[in-house]
CSV table of C-alpha atoms in Angstrom, one decimal:
chain,number,residue,atom,x,y,z
M,92,MET,CA,13.7,2.2,9.8
M,93,ALA,CA,12.0,4.6,7.5
M,94,GLY,CA,9.7,6.7,8.5
M,95,GLN,CA,7.2,7.1,5.5
M,96,VAL,CA,7.3,5.1,1.9
M,97,LYS,CA,5.1,7.1,-0.4
M,98,GLN,CA,5.0,5.4,-3.9
M,99,ILE,CA,5.3,8.3,-6.3
M,100,PHE,CA,3.3,8.4,-9.9
M,101,ILE,CA,7.0,9.8,-12.4
M,102,GLU,CA,4.7,11.5,-15.5
M,103,PRO,CA,5.2,9.5,-19.1
M,104,SER,CA,8.1,11.2,-21.7
M,105,SER,CA,7.4,13.4,-24.3
M,106,LYS,CA,8.6,10.8,-27.5
M,107,TYR,CA,11.7,12.3,-28.8
M,108,PRO,CA,13.1,11.5,-32.7
M,109,ASP,CA,16.1,10.6,-31.0
M,110,SER,CA,14.0,8.5,-27.6
M,111,ASN,CA,15.8,5.8,-28.1
M,112,ILE,CA,19.5,7.0,-27.7
M,113,LYS,CA,18.6,9.8,-24.8
M,114,SER,CA,17.5,8.9,-21.0
M,115,GLN,CA,14.0,10.0,-19.9
M,116,TYR,CA,14.0,8.5,-16.5
M,117,GLU,CA,16.6,8.4,-13.6
M,118,ILE,CA,15.9,4.3,-13.3
M,119,GLN,CA,18.3,4.8,-16.7
M,120,LYS,CA,21.3,5.6,-15.1
M,121,ALA,CA,21.1,1.8,-13.2
M,122,GLY,CA,22.1,-1.4,-15.3
M,123,TRP,CA,19.8,-4.3,-15.1
M,124,VAL,CA,21.2,-7.5,-13.0
M,125,TRP,CA,21.3,-10.9,-12.7
M,126,HIS,CA,22.8,-14.0,-10.9
M,127,PRO,CA,25.5,-14.8,-13.3
M,128,ASP,CA,24.5,-18.7,-12.8
M,129,CYS,CA,20.5,-18.0,-13.7
M,130,MET,CA,21.2,-16.2,-17.3
M,131,GLY,CA,20.1,-19.5,-18.8
M,132,ARG,CA,16.9,-19.6,-21.0
M,133,GLY,CA,14.1,-22.3,-19.1
M,134,GLN,CA,15.2,-22.1,-16.0
M,135,ASN,CA,12.8,-21.2,-13.3
M,136,ASN,CA,14.6,-18.8,-10.8
M,137,VAL,CA,14.4,-17.2,-7.8
M,138,VAL,CA,17.4,-14.5,-7.0
M,139,LEU,CA,17.8,-12.6,-3.6
M,140,PHE,CA,19.4,-8.4,-4.5
M,141,ARG,CA,21.1,-7.2,-0.9
M,142,CYS,CA,22.7,-3.3,-0.7
M,143,GLN,CA,23.6,-2.3,2.9
M,144,PHE,CA,24.7,1.4,3.3
M,145,GLN,CA,24.8,4.1,6.2
M,146,LEU,CA,23.6,7.6,6.2
M,147,ASP,CA,25.5,10.6,8.7
M,148,ALA,CA,22.4,12.5,8.4
M,149,PRO,CA,18.1,11.9,8.1
M,150,GLU,CA,17.6,12.1,4.4
M,151,GLN,CA,14.7,12.0,2.1
M,152,ILE,CA,15.5,9.7,-0.9
M,153,ARG,CA,13.5,9.4,-4.2
M,154,ILE,CA,14.0,5.6,-5.8
M,155,HIS,CA,13.0,3.7,-8.7
M,156,VAL,CA,12.8,-0.2,-9.2
M,157,SER,CA,11.7,-2.8,-11.7
M,158,ALA,CA,12.4,-6.5,-12.5
M,159,ASP,CA,11.5,-9.1,-14.5
M,160,ASN,CA,9.1,-10.7,-14.1
M,161,ARG,CA,8.2,-9.8,-10.7
M,162,TYR,CA,10.2,-8.7,-7.5
M,163,GLU,CA,9.0,-7.3,-3.3
M,164,LEU,CA,11.5,-4.9,-2.4
M,165,PHE,CA,12.3,-4.0,1.6
M,166,LEU,CA,13.4,-1.7,3.0
M,167,ASP,CA,14.8,-2.7,6.8
M,168,GLN,CA,13.1,-6.0,6.9
M,169,ASN,CA,10.0,-4.3,5.8
M,170,LEU,CA,7.9,-4.5,2.6
M,171,ILE,CA,7.6,-1.6,0.4
M,172,SER,CA,6.8,-2.3,-3.2
M,173,ARG,CA,5.9,-6.0,-5.4
M,174,GLY,CA,6.0,-5.1,-9.0
M,175,PRO,CA,6.1,-4.9,-11.7
M,176,HIS,CA,3.0,-3.5,-12.7
M,177,ARG,CA,2.0,-5.3,-16.1
M,178,CYS,CA,3.4,-3.8,-19.0
M,179,ASP,CA,5.1,-5.1,-22.0
M,180,GLU,CA,8.8,-5.2,-23.5
M,181,TYR,CA,8.1,-1.6,-25.4
M,182,HIS,CA,6.9,-0.6,-22.6
M,183,TRP,CA,8.5,-1.7,-19.5
M,184,SER,CA,7.2,-0.8,-16.2
M,185,PHE,CA,9.1,0.6,-12.7
M,186,SER,CA,7.7,2.0,-9.8
M,187,SER,CA,9.0,5.5,-7.9
M,188,HIS,CA,8.9,5.9,-4.4
M,189,GLU,CA,9.7,8.6,-2.1
M,190,ILE,CA,11.2,7.8,0.8
M,191,PHE,CA,12.7,9.3,4.7
M,192,LEU,CA,15.3,7.4,6.0
M,193,GLU,CA,16.3,8.7,9.5
M,194,LYS,CA,20.6,8.8,10.4
M,195,GLY,CA,21.7,5.1,10.6
M,196,SER,CA,22.5,1.7,9.1
M,197,HIS,CA,20.1,0.5,6.2
M,198,GLU,CA,19.1,-2.1,3.7
M,199,PHE,CA,17.7,-2.3,0.7
M,200,TYR,CA,16.6,-6.4,0.1
M,201,ALA,CA,14.9,-7.4,-3.4
M,202,MET,CA,13.6,-10.7,-3.7
M,203,CYS,CA,13.2,-11.2,-7.9
M,204,TYR,CA,11.7,-14.2,-9.7
M,205,TRP,CA,11.7,-15.1,-13.2
M,206,LEU,CA,8.8,-17.8,-13.7
M,207,ASN,CA,9.4,-18.8,-16.9
M,208,GLU,CA,6.8,-21.0,-18.8
M,209,GLU,CA,5.1,-20.9,-15.6
M,210,ALA,CA,4.3,-17.3,-15.8
M,211,PRO,CA,0.6,-15.5,-15.8
M,212,GLU,CA,0.3,-15.0,-19.7
M,213,ALA,CA,0.2,-11.7,-18.8
M,214,GLN,CA,4.1,-11.2,-17.2
M,215,HIS,CA,5.7,-10.5,-20.4
M,216,THR,CA,9.1,-10.8,-20.1
M,217,ILE,CA,12.4,-10.1,-22.0
M,218,GLY,CA,13.6,-14.1,-21.7
M,219,HIS,CA,15.4,-14.6,-18.6
M,220,GLY,CA,15.4,-12.6,-15.2
M,221,GLY,CA,16.6,-8.7,-14.7
M,222,PHE,CA,16.6,-6.2,-11.6
M,223,ILE,CA,17.3,-2.6,-11.5
M,224,PHE,CA,17.2,-0.3,-9.3
M,225,ALA,CA,18.0,3.3,-8.9
M,226,ALA,CA,18.8,6.6,-6.5
M,227,GLU,CA,18.0,10.2,-7.2
M,228,GLY,CA,20.9,12.2,-6.1
M,229,LYS,CA,23.9,11.5,-4.4
M,230,LEU,CA,22.7,8.3,-3.2
M,231,GLY,CA,22.8,7.2,-6.6
M,232,GLU,CA,26.6,6.5,-6.4
M,233,LYS,CA,25.9,3.9,-3.4
M,234,LEU,CA,22.8,2.8,-4.4
M,235,ASN,CA,22.2,2.1,-8.1
M,236,THR,CA,22.8,-1.6,-9.6
M,237,SER,CA,25.1,-0.4,-12.2
M,238,LEU,CA,27.9,0.2,-9.6
M,239,GLY,CA,27.7,-3.1,-8.5
M,240,LYS,CA,27.8,-2.6,-4.9
M,241,TRP,CA,24.4,-5.1,-4.5
M,242,GLU,CA,25.0,-8.4,-3.7
M,243,VAL,CA,23.3,-11.6,-5.1
M,244,ALA,CA,22.5,-15.2,-4.6
M,245,LYS,CA,20.6,-17.7,-5.7
M,246,TRP,CA,17.8,-18.6,-3.6
M,247,GLU,CA,18.2,-22.8,-3.2
M,248,GLY,CA,14.8,-23.8,-2.2
């Protein structure tokens, strides 16, 4: 398991004239994912994501995570993050964490849910569920959601 998990603050980026084109944050290197059977509007869904990986040596990593509507992120079966923080569609929030990982096998696991009309009024949405996860550096090649290495399942319960 991780020896230490610390949530960190990422400074807001400067506004550029081309800020909708230019990547401003590391999380933008990943892609939003969701279960293919849960894309319809009007459905409440709980979707589970899992990514297993191996480290050949201890490593300090920085990760970024968000979801639409909500997520709980676990590392090696320990809850490390819930979110996202309150935001709107034009100023989406993500959480960043620095984690020390020992050598060996590890697993990130996320439980994400989209609540449609049952969501609290303050919980904004783009209209269907989504999950995004990015790791900085060389681990991004193993862990970013855009790479298709995350397993996904719909929670039927």
